[in-house]
CSV table of C-alpha atoms (C1' of nucleotides) in Angstrom, one decimal:
chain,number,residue,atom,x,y,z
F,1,UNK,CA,1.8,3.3,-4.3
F,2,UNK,CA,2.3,-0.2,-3.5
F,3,UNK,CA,-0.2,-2.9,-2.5
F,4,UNK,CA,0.1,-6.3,-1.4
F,5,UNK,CA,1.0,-7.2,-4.7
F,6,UNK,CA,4.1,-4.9,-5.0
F,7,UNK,CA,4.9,-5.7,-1.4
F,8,UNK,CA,4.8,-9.2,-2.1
F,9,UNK,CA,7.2,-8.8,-5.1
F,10,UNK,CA,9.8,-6.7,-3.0
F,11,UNK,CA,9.5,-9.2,-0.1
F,12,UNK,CA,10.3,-11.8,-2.7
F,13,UNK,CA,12.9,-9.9,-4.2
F,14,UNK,CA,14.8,-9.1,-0.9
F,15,UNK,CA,14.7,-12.9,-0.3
F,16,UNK,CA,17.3,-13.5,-3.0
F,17,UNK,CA,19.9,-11.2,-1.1
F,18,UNK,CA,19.4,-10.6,2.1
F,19,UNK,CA,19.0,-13.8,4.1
F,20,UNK,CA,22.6,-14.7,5.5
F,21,UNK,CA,24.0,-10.8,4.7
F,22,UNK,CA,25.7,-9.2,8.3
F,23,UNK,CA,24.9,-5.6,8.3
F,24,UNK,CA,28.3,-3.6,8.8
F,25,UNK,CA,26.6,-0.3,9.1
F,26,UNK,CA,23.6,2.0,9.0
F,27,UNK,CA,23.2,5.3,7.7
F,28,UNK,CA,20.7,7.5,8.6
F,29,UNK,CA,19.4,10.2,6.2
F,30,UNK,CA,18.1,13.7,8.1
F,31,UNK,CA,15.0,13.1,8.3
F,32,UNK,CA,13.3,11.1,10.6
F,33,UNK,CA,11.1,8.3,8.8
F,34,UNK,CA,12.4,5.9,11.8
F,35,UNK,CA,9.2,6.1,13.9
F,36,UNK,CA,10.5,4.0,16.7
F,37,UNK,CA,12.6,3.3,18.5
F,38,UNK,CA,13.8,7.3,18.4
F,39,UNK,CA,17.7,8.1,18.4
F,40,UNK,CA,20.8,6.1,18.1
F,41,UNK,CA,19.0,2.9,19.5
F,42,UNK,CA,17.9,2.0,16.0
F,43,UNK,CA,21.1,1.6,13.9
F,44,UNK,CA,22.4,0.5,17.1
F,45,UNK,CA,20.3,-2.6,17.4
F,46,UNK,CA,20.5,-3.4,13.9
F,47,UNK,CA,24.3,-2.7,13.3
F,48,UNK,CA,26.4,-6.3,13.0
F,49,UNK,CA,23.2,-8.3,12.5
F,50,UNK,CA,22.8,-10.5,10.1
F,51,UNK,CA,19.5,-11.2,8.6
F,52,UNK,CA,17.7,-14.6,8.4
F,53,UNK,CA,14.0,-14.3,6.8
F,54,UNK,CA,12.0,-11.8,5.1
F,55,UNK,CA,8.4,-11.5,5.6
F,56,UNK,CA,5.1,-9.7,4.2
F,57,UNK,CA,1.6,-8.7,6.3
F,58,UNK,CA,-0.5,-6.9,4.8
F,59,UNK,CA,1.4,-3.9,3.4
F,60,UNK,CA,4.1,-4.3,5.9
F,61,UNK,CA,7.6,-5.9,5.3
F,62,UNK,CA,9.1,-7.7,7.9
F,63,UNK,CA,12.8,-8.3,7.9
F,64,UNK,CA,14.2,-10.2,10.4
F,65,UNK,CA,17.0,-11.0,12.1
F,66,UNK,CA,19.0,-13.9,13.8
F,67,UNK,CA,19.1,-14.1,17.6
F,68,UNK,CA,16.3,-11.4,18.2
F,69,UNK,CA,12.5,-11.4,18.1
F,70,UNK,CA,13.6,-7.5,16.8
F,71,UNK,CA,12.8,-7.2,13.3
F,72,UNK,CA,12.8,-4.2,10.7
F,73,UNK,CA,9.5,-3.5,9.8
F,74,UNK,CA,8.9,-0.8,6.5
F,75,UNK,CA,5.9,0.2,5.0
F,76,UNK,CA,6.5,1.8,1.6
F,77,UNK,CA,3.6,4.6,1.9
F,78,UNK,CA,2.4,5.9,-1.3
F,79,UNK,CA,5.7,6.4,-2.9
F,80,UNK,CA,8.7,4.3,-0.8
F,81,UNK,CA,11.5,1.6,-2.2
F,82,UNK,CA,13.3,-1.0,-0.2
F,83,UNK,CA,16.2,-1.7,-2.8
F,84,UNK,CA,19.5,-3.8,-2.3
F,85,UNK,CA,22.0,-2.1,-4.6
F,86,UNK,CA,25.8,-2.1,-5.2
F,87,UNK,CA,27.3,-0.3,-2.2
F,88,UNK,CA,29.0,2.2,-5.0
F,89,UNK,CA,25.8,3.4,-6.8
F,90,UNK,CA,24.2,6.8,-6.3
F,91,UNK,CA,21.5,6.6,-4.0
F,92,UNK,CA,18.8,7.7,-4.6
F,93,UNK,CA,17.0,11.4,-3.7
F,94,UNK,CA,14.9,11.1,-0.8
F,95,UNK,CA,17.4,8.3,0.7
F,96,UNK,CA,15.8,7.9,4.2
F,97,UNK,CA,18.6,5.2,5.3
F,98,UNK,CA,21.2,2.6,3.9
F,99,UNK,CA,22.8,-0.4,5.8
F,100,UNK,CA,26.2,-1.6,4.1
F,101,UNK,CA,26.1,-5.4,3.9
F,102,UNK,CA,28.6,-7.8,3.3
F,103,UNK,CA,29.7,-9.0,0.0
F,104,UNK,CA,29.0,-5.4,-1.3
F,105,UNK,CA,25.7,-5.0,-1.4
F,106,UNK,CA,23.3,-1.8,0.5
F,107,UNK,CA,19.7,-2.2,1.5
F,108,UNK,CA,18.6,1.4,1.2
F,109,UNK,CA,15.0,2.9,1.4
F,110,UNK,CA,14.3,5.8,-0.2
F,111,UNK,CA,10.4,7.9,-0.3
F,112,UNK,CA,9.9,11.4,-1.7
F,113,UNK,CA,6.7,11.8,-0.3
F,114,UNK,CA,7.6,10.2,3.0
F,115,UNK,CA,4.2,9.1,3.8
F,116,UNK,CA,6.7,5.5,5.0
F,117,UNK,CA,7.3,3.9,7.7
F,118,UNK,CA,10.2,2.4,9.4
F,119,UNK,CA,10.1,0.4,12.9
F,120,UNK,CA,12.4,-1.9,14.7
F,121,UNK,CA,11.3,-4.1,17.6
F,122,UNK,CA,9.0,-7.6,17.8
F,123,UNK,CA,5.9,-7.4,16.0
F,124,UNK,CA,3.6,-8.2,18.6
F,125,UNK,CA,4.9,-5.6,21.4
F,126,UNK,CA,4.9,-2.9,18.5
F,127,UNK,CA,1.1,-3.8,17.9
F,128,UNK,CA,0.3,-3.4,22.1
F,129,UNK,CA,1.8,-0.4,21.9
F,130,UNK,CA,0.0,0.9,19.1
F,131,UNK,CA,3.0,1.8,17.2
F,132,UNK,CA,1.4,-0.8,14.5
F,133,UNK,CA,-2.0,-1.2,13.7
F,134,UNK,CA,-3.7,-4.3,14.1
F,135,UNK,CA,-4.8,-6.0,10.7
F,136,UNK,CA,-7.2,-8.0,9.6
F,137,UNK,CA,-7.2,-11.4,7.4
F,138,UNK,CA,-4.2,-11.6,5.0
F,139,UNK,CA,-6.2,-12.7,1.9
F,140,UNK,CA,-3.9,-14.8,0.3
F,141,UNK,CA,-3.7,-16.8,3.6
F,142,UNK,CA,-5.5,-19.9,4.7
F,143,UNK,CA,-7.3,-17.2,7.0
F,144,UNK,CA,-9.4,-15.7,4.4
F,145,UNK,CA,-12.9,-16.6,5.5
F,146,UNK,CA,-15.6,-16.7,3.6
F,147,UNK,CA,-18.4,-16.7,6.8
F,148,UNK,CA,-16.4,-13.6,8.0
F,149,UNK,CA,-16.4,-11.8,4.8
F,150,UNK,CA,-20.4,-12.3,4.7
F,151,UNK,CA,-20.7,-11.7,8.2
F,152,UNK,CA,-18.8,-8.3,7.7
F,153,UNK,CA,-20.1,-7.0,4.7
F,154,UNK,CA,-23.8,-7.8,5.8
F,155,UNK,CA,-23.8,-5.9,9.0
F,156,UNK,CA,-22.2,-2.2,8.0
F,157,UNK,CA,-23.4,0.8,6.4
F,158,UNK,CA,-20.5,1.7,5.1
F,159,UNK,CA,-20.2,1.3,0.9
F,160,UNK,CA,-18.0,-1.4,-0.4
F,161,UNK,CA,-14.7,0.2,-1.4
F,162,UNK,CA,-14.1,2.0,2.1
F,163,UNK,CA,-14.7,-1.7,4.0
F,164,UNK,CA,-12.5,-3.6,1.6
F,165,UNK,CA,-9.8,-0.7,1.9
F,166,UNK,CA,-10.3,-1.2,5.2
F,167,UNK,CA,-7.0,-2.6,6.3
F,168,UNK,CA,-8.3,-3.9,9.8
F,169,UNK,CA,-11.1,-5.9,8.2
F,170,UNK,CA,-8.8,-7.1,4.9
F,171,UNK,CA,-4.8,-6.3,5.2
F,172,UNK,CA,-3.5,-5.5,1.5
F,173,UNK,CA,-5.7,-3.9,-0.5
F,174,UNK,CA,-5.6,-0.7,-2.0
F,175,UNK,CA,-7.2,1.4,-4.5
F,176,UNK,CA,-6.4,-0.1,-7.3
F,177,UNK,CA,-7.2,-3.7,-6.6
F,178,UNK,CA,-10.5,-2.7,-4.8
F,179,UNK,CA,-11.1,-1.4,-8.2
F,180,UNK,CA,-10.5,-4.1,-10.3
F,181,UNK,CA,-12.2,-6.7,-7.3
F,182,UNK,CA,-15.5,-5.0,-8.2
F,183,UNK,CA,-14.8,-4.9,-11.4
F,184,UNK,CA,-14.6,-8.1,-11.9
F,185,UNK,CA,-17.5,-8.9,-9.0
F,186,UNK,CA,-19.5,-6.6,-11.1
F,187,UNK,CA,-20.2,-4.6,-8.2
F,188,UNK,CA,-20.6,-0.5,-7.8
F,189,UNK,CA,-17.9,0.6,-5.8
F,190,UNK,CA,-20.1,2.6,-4.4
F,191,UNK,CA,-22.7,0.1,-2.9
F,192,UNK,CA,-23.8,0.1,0.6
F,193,UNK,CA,-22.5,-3.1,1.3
F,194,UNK,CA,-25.2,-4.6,3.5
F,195,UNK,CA,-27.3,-4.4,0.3
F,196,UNK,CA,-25.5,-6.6,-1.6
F,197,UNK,CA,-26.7,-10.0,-2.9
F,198,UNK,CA,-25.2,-13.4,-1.3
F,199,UNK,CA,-24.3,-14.1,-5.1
F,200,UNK,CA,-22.3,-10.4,-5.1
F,201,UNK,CA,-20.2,-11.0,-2.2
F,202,UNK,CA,-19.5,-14.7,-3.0
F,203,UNK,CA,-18.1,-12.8,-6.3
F,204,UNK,CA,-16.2,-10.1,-4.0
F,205,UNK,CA,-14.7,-12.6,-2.2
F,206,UNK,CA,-13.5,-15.1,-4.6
F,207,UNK,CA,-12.1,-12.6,-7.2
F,208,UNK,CA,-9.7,-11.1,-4.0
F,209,UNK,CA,-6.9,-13.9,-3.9
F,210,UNK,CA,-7.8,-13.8,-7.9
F,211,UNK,CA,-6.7,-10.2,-9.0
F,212,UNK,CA,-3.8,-10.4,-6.2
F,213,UNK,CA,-2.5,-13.6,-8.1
F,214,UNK,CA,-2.2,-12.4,-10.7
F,215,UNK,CA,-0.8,-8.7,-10.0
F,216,UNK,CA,1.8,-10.9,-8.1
F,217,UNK,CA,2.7,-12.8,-11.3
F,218,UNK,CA,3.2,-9.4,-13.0
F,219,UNK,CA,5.2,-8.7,-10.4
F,220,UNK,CA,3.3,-5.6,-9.5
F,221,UNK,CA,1.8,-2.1,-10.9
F,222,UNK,CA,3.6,0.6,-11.8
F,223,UNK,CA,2.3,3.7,-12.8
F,224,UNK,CA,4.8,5.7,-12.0
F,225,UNK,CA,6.7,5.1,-9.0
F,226,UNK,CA,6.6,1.5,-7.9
F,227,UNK,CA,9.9,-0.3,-8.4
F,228,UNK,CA,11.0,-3.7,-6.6
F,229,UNK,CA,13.9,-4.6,-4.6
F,230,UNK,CA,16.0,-4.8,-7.6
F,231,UNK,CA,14.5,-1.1,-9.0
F,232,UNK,CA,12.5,-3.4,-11.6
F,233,UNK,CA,9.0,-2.6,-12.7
F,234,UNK,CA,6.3,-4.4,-13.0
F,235,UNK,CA,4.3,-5.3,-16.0
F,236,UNK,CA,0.6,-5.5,-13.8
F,237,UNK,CA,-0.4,-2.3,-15.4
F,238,UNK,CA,-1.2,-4.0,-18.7
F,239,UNK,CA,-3.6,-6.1,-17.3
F,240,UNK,CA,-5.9,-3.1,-15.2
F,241,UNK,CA,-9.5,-3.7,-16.5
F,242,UNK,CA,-11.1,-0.2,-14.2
F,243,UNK,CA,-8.0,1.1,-12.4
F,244,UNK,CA,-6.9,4.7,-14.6
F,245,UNK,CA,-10.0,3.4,-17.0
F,246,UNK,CA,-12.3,6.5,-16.6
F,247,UNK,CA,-13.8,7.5,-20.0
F,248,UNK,CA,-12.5,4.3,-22.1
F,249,UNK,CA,-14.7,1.8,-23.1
F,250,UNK,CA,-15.5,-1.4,-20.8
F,251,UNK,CA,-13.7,-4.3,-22.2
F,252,UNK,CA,-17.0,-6.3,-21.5
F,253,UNK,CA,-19.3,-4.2,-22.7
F,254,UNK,CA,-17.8,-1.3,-24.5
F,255,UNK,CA,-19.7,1.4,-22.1
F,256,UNK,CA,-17.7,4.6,-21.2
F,257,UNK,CA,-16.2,3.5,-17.5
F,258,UNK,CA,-17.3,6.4,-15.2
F,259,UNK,CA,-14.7,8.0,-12.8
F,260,UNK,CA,-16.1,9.1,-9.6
F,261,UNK,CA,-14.5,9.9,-5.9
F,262,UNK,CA,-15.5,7.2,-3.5
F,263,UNK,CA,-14.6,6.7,0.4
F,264,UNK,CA,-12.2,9.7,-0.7
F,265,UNK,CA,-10.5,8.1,-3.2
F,266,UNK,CA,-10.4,8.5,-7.6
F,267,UNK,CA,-12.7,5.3,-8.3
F,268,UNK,CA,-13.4,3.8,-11.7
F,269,UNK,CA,-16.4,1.7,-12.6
F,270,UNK,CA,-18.3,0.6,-15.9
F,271,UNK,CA,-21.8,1.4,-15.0
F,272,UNK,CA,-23.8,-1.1,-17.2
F,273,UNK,CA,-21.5,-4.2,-15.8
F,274,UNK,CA,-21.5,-2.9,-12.3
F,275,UNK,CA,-24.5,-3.1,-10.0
V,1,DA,C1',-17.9,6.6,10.0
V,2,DC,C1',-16.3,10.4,7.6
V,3,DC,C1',-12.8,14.3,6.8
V,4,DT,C1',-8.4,16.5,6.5
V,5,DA,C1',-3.6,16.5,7.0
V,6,DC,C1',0.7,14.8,6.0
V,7,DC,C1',4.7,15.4,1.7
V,8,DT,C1',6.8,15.8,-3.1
V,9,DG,C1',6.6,15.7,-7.9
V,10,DG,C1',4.4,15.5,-12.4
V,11,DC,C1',1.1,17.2,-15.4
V,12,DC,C1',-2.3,20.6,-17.3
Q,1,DG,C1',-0.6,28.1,-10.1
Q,2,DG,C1',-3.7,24.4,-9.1
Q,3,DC,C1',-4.8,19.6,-9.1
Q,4,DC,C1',-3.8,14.9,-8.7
Q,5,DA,C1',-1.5,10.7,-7.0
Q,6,DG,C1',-0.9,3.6,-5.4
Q,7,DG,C1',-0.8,5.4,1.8
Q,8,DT,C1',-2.5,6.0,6.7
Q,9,DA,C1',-3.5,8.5,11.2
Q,10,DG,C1',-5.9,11.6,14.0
Q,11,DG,C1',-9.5,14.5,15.0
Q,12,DT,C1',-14.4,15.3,14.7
DNA sequence: ACCTACCTGGCC
DNA sequence: GGCCAGGTAGGT
């Protein structure tokens, strides 16, 4: 479900509540999306905490906590939430865990699909131990480089929507936004990237931070299931140009967008704008 | 550098 | 009942 975008917008969201907040408790649900550390350690590290920042990489969310490099680390998977909520409400099916903060507040997570991921410890010594994997350039960072992003796309044979879904190469992008990226780049999803033109992956690259922009403004995508911290939706769904496309006309050119399966994954193109 | 598996739910 | 879904990992 969620891409940088919608991570972005929950990380932003949790920011309003959450720095400050002590965590009295934490509830576990039965089954085990807590992937390390195993048992009783983890709502016993996190238990009378009280959290200080809240932080996004890649897809990840990091929320940490004063007086310890530990920090609570959730990736939402295709269908997760990381809501704060009044402590009375209903949670939610599929309620994985909820920590009782002061002032009367929860931060639950909840994902049906439990494709998620929940980890507590410092970032870097989860990353050694391969309990995280290592990510490439965030590309809404300073760290985005353009020599890199030539450098890469130049020298594999793989086609251009499994390297830029390639989270160790770019961290954030998902199939959606690779999508609209080539969209937008006029560029085949499909195209062995070492063919492409200088002038193509100038287009790829600089279009990136551009449809991420402004999916963050929207505050996200949701086609069915995404919601933010505060359960809202996002309104970035209006705005898809190729994404869920497939068999409407371009909005360039009017040509029937062509659905296809690429690196594994439904992919939508217009195949006069896209080369 | 590919597959397939992992899950549940919604839609045809 | 079968197919599809915004995510990765793990095996080939």
């Amino acid at each position: 479900m969620p891409e940088l975008p919608e991570v972005e917008t929950v990380v932003r969201g949790l920011r309003r509540l959450l720095p400050g907040r002590t965590v009295a408790d934490v509830t576990l649900g039965p089954h085990t999306v807590v992937r390390h550390p195993q048992g009783d350690a983890f709502a016993g590290a996190i238990r009378g905490r009280t959290w200080s920042g809240v932080e996004r990489r890649g897809k990840f969310i990091r929320c940490r906590m004063a007086g310890t490099a530990d920090e609570l680390i959730v990736h939402l998977g295709m269908t997760g939430h990381l809501i704060v909520t009044e402590a009375a409400a209903e949670p939610a099916p599929h309620t994985h865990f909820r920590m009782q903060l002061d002032g009367g507040h929860e931060l639950r997570f909840d994902d049906a699909r439990r494709f998620g991921r929940v980890l507590l410890g410092p970032w870097d010594a989860l990353v050694q131990a391969a309990l995280l994997p290592a990510l490439g350039m965030e590309p809404l960072g300073r760290e985005f480089d353009r020599q890199l992003f030539h450098a890469r796309l130049r020298k594999t044979e793989r086609n251009v929507k499994a390297v830029l879904l390639d989270q160790a190469f770019v961290a954030g992008l998902g199939n959606i936004y690779v999508d609209e990226i080539c969209h937008l780049a006029g560029v085949r999803p499909a195209r062995r990237a070492s063919s492409l033109t200088r002038t193509q992956r100038d287009a790829l690259f600089d279009h990136t931070p551009a449809v991420l922009r402004q999916a963050i403004r929207n505050r996200g995508t949701t086609i069915s299931d995404y919601r933010d911290a505060w359960n809202a939706e996002g309104t970035n769904q209006e705005r898809l140009l190729a994404y869920g496309r497939g068999g409407l006309p371009c909005l360039s050119c009017g040509t029937a967008m062509r659905k296809s399966v690429v690196a594994g994954r439904g992919t939508t193109h217009c195949p006069r704008c896209q080369k």
